[in-house]
Coordinates of C-alpha atoms in Angstrom, one line a residue:
M1 CA 85.1 125.8 86.6
N2 CA 84.5 122.6 88.8
T3 CA 87.3 123.0 91.4
E4 CA 87.1 119.3 92.3
K5 CA 87.8 118.2 88.7
S6 CA 90.6 120.7 88.1
H7 CA 92.1 120.2 91.4
P8 CA 91.1 116.9 92.7
K9 CA 91.9 116.0 96.4
P10 CA 93.3 112.6 97.5
P11 CA 91.5 110.2 99.4
P12 CA 90.4 111.2 103.1
V13 CA 92.5 111.3 106.0
G14 CA 91.5 108.1 108.0
G15 CA 90.0 106.4 105.1
V16 CA 91.1 102.7 103.9
L17 CA 93.7 103.7 101.6
W18 CA 95.2 106.0 104.6
S19 CA 95.9 103.0 106.3
L20 CA 96.6 100.6 103.4
A21 CA 99.0 102.6 100.9
G22 CA 101.7 103.6 103.3
D23 CA 102.0 100.2 105.1
I24 CA 105.2 98.3 104.2
R25 CA 102.8 95.5 103.1
M26 CA 101.9 97.5 100.2
L27 CA 105.4 96.7 98.5
L28 CA 104.3 93.0 98.3
T29 CA 101.2 94.1 96.3
L30 CA 103.0 96.2 93.7
P31 CA 104.6 93.1 91.7
P32 CA 101.2 91.4 91.0
A33 CA 99.5 94.7 90.0
L34 CA 102.4 95.6 87.7
T35 CA 102.1 92.0 86.2
M36 CA 98.5 92.5 85.6
Q37 CA 99.1 95.9 83.9
V38 CA 101.7 94.6 81.3
A39 CA 99.6 91.7 80.4
H40 CA 97.5 94.2 78.6
P41 CA 99.3 94.1 75.1
A42 CA 99.1 98.1 74.8
V43 CA 100.5 98.7 78.4
G44 CA 103.1 95.8 78.0
A45 CA 104.4 97.2 74.6
G46 CA 104.7 100.7 76.3
V47 CA 106.6 99.5 79.2
D48 CA 108.7 97.3 76.9
D49 CA 109.6 100.1 74.6
H50 CA 109.8 103.1 76.8
S51 CA 110.5 102.3 80.6
A52 CA 113.7 102.0 82.4
F53 CA 112.8 99.0 84.2
R54 CA 115.8 96.9 82.7
T55 CA 118.4 99.5 82.7
D56 CA 117.2 101.2 86.1
P57 CA 114.9 98.8 88.1
W58 CA 115.6 100.0 91.3
G59 CA 115.3 103.5 90.4
R60 CA 112.2 103.1 88.5
G61 CA 110.6 101.1 91.5
E62 CA 111.5 103.8 93.8
R63 CA 110.0 106.5 91.5
S64 CA 107.0 104.5 91.3
L65 CA 106.6 103.9 94.9
V66 CA 107.1 107.6 95.6
S67 CA 104.4 108.7 93.3
L68 CA 101.8 106.2 94.5
Q69 CA 102.7 107.6 98.0
L70 CA 101.9 111.2 96.8
W71 CA 98.5 110.2 95.3
V72 CA 97.3 109.4 98.7
Y73 CA 99.4 111.4 101.1
G74 CA 100.3 114.5 98.9
G75 CA 97.8 116.7 100.0
D76 CA 97.6 119.8 97.6
G77 CA 100.7 118.0 95.7
A78 CA 98.5 115.1 94.6
A79 CA 97.0 116.6 91.7
E80 CA 100.4 118.1 90.7
E81 CA 101.9 114.6 90.7
G82 CA 99.0 113.4 88.7
R83 CA 99.5 116.1 86.2
R84 CA 103.3 115.2 86.0
L85 CA 102.4 111.6 85.3
R86 CA 100.2 112.6 82.3
R87 CA 103.0 114.9 81.1
L88 CA 105.4 111.9 81.2
H89 CA 103.0 109.8 79.3
R90 CA 102.4 112.0 76.4
T91 CA 105.2 110.9 74.3
I92 CA 104.6 107.1 75.1
E93 CA 103.1 105.6 71.9
G94 CA 104.1 102.8 69.5
T95 CA 102.9 99.5 68.0
D96 CA 102.4 96.3 70.3
A97 CA 103.2 92.9 69.6
H98 CA 100.1 92.4 67.4
G99 CA 100.9 95.3 65.1
R100 CA 98.3 97.6 66.6
P101 CA 99.2 101.1 67.5
Y102 CA 98.9 102.2 71.1
H103 CA 99.3 105.3 73.2
A104 CA 99.7 105.4 77.0
L105 CA 97.2 108.1 77.5
T106 CA 94.4 106.2 75.4
P107 CA 91.6 106.0 78.1
A108 CA 91.1 102.4 78.1
N109 CA 94.8 101.7 78.5
Y110 CA 95.4 104.5 81.3
A111 CA 92.4 103.2 83.0
W112 CA 93.2 99.8 83.2
V113 CA 96.7 100.7 84.8
H114 CA 94.8 102.1 87.6
A115 CA 92.0 99.6 87.8
T116 CA 94.4 96.8 88.6
G117 CA 95.1 98.2 92.1
Y118 CA 91.5 97.6 93.4
P119 CA 91.3 93.9 92.7
V120 CA 94.8 93.3 94.0
F121 CA 94.5 95.2 97.1
R122 CA 91.2 93.4 97.9
H123 CA 92.7 90.1 97.2
A124 CA 96.1 90.5 99.0
Q125 CA 94.3 91.8 102.1
R126 CA 92.9 88.2 102.7
Y127 CA 96.5 87.1 103.1
L128 CA 98.3 90.0 104.5
G129 CA 95.8 91.7 106.9
R130 CA 92.2 91.4 108.0
P131 CA 89.8 90.9 105.2
F132 CA 87.7 93.8 104.2
T133 CA 84.1 93.9 105.0
E134 CA 81.7 94.6 102.2
A135 CA 81.6 98.4 103.5
Q136 CA 85.2 98.6 103.6
E137 CA 85.5 97.1 99.9
R138 CA 83.0 99.8 98.8
Q139 CA 84.7 102.7 100.6
L140 CA 88.1 101.4 99.0
Y141 CA 86.6 101.4 95.6
A142 CA 85.3 105.0 96.0
E143 CA 88.5 106.0 97.4
W144 CA 90.3 104.4 94.4
L145 CA 88.0 106.1 92.1
Q146 CA 89.0 109.4 93.8
V147 CA 92.9 108.5 93.0
G148 CA 91.9 108.1 89.5
R149 CA 90.5 111.7 89.3
V150 CA 94.0 112.7 91.0
L151 CA 95.8 110.8 87.9
G152 CA 93.3 112.7 85.4
I153 CA 91.1 109.6 84.6
Q154 CA 87.9 110.9 83.7
D155 CA 84.8 109.4 85.5
R156 CA 83.4 108.1 82.2
D157 CA 86.5 105.8 81.9
M158 CA 86.0 103.9 85.1
P159 CA 83.1 102.0 86.1
P160 CA 81.1 104.1 88.8
T161 CA 80.3 101.4 91.2
I162 CA 81.6 97.7 92.3
E163 CA 78.6 96.2 90.7
E164 CA 79.7 97.8 87.4
F165 CA 83.4 97.3 87.9
W166 CA 83.4 93.5 88.1
P167 CA 81.8 93.1 84.5
Y168 CA 84.2 95.6 83.2
Y169 CA 87.2 93.5 84.9
R170 CA 86.0 90.3 83.6
R171 CA 85.7 91.6 80.2
V172 CA 89.3 92.9 80.0
L173 CA 90.7 89.6 81.6
G174 CA 88.7 87.6 78.9
A175 CA 89.3 89.8 75.9
E176 CA 92.6 91.5 76.4
L177 CA 95.3 90.2 78.8
E178 CA 98.1 87.7 78.0
A179 CA 101.4 86.6 79.0
T180 CA 103.4 89.3 77.3
A181 CA 107.0 89.7 76.8
V182 CA 107.2 91.9 79.8
V183 CA 105.2 89.5 81.9
R184 CA 107.4 86.7 81.1
E185 CA 110.4 89.0 82.3
L186 CA 108.8 89.9 85.5
I187 CA 108.0 86.5 86.7
D188 CA 111.3 85.2 85.2
P189 CA 112.9 83.0 88.2
D190 CA 116.5 84.1 87.0
P191 CA 116.4 87.4 85.4
P192 CA 119.6 89.5 84.8
L193 CA 118.8 91.8 87.7
P194 CA 121.5 94.4 89.0
A195 CA 122.4 94.7 92.6
P196 CA 120.3 97.3 94.4
D197 CA 121.9 100.8 94.1
R198 CA 119.7 102.8 96.6
G199 CA 120.6 103.7 100.2
P200 CA 123.9 104.3 102.0
R201 CA 127.2 103.3 100.6
W202 CA 127.7 100.4 103.0
L203 CA 124.5 98.9 102.1
R204 CA 125.1 99.2 98.5
L205 CA 128.4 97.5 99.1
L206 CA 127.1 94.8 101.1
F207 CA 124.4 94.1 98.3
R208 CA 127.1 93.8 95.7
L209 CA 128.9 91.1 97.9
V210 CA 125.9 89.0 98.5
W211 CA 124.1 89.6 95.1
P212 CA 125.3 86.4 93.4
W213 CA 123.7 84.5 96.3
L214 CA 120.7 86.6 97.0
R215 CA 119.6 87.4 93.3
P216 CA 117.9 84.1 92.4
R217 CA 116.4 84.0 95.8
F218 CA 114.9 87.4 95.6
A219 CA 113.6 86.8 91.9
R220 CA 111.9 83.5 93.1
F221 CA 110.1 85.6 95.9
R222 CA 109.4 88.3 93.5
R223 CA 107.5 85.5 91.2
F224 CA 106.0 84.1 94.2
V225 CA 104.1 87.3 95.4
S226 CA 103.4 88.3 91.8
I227 CA 101.5 85.2 90.9
G228 CA 100.2 84.2 94.5
L229 CA 98.9 87.6 95.4
M230 CA 97.2 88.1 91.9
P231 CA 93.4 87.5 91.9
P232 CA 92.9 83.9 90.6
D233 CA 90.9 85.0 87.7
A234 CA 93.6 87.2 86.4
R235 CA 96.1 84.4 86.9
R236 CA 94.2 82.0 84.9
A237 CA 93.5 84.8 82.2
I238 CA 97.2 85.4 81.8
G239 CA 98.2 81.7 81.9
L240 CA 100.3 81.6 85.0
E241 CA 100.4 78.3 87.1
W242 CA 99.7 78.3 90.8
T243 CA 99.6 75.2 92.8
E244 CA 97.9 74.0 95.9
A245 CA 101.7 73.5 97.6
Q246 CA 102.1 77.3 96.7
E247 CA 98.9 78.1 98.1
R248 CA 99.7 76.7 101.2
R249 CA 103.1 78.4 101.4
L250 CA 101.5 81.7 100.6
R251 CA 98.8 81.2 103.7
R252 CA 101.8 80.5 105.9
F253 CA 103.8 83.5 104.9
G254 CA 100.6 85.7 105.2
R255 CA 100.0 84.4 108.7
V256 CA 103.7 85.6 109.5
V257 CA 103.1 89.0 108.0
R258 CA 99.9 89.4 109.9
V259 CA 101.4 89.0 113.2
V260 CA 104.7 90.8 112.6
V261 CA 103.8 93.9 110.6
P262 CA 101.0 95.3 112.9
A263 CA 103.5 95.0 116.1
L264 CA 106.1 97.0 114.4
P265 CA 106.6 100.6 115.4
E266 CA 105.3 103.3 113.1
R267 CA 108.8 104.3 111.7
L268 CA 109.3 100.7 110.6
R269 CA 105.6 99.9 109.5
F270 CA 104.9 102.8 107.5
M271 CA 107.0 104.3 104.7
P272 CA 108.5 107.8 104.9
I273 CA 105.8 109.9 103.0
A274 CA 102.9 108.3 104.9
R275 CA 104.8 108.5 108.2
R276 CA 105.2 112.4 107.6
A277 CA 101.6 112.6 106.5
R278 CA 100.3 110.6 109.5
R279 CA 102.4 112.8 112.0
A280 CA 101.1 116.0 110.3
A281 CA 97.4 114.7 110.7
R282 CA 97.7 113.9 114.3
Q283 CA 99.2 117.5 114.9
A284 CA 96.4 119.0 112.9
A285 CA 93.9 117.3 115.0
V286 CA 95.1 118.4 118.3
R287 CA 95.3 122.1 117.2

């Protein structure tokens, strides 16, 4: 048995994803990636029919974020998280808005959900950090393929190189994506979103008090980063409007983020799972 295929390892310590995935700027890349995912009719129908994103949006978001962190920082637990996700998706099936049957684990559907991460990370980095060099882009893609193996995606279901990725990506944009019902909900500037219910009691109480004022502002910001940090060709394929004035605002926002976030201490800049993994890696290096 091929051990690497049966127990795939996460991307390497010190790689591109090691620095990228745990940084708090990652939170800004999740909305555009999710919007691209659910713009695929099969994926959008699966989320529409089976996800708790309406009834438990904050819990759903927290679970997704923890899962993503484990793919990169989970060590030996990364493969088990990948297997757990596949078990979770075994029963997700139904019929999409066009009357076509779908299953979450159909290779093309499962691979597209994963594939969206690469172009979103690449595009968002131009605003939120230092743009990747060509070598870093290639390394990021190789590491993202490795994450795919952690998730149980077969090598034959993902393009093996960047040169082969872009024709695949453009084909999906041109032939598959549309403004599904879930896309419209995710970019709704005034959604029926409940107040955050995570964190200490005092914080939850504070959110309840200020949520009538904060909710529409949060929704507009989510829409702003969902569309703005999405690659322009994906934005056009889905039919999402983006103006020059919005682009200028995004660039100004990005300049602030690029200055502020790198200056933060590690306990504020990196999310908990990433912080623990980085600390463990440093300790292992000095032994």
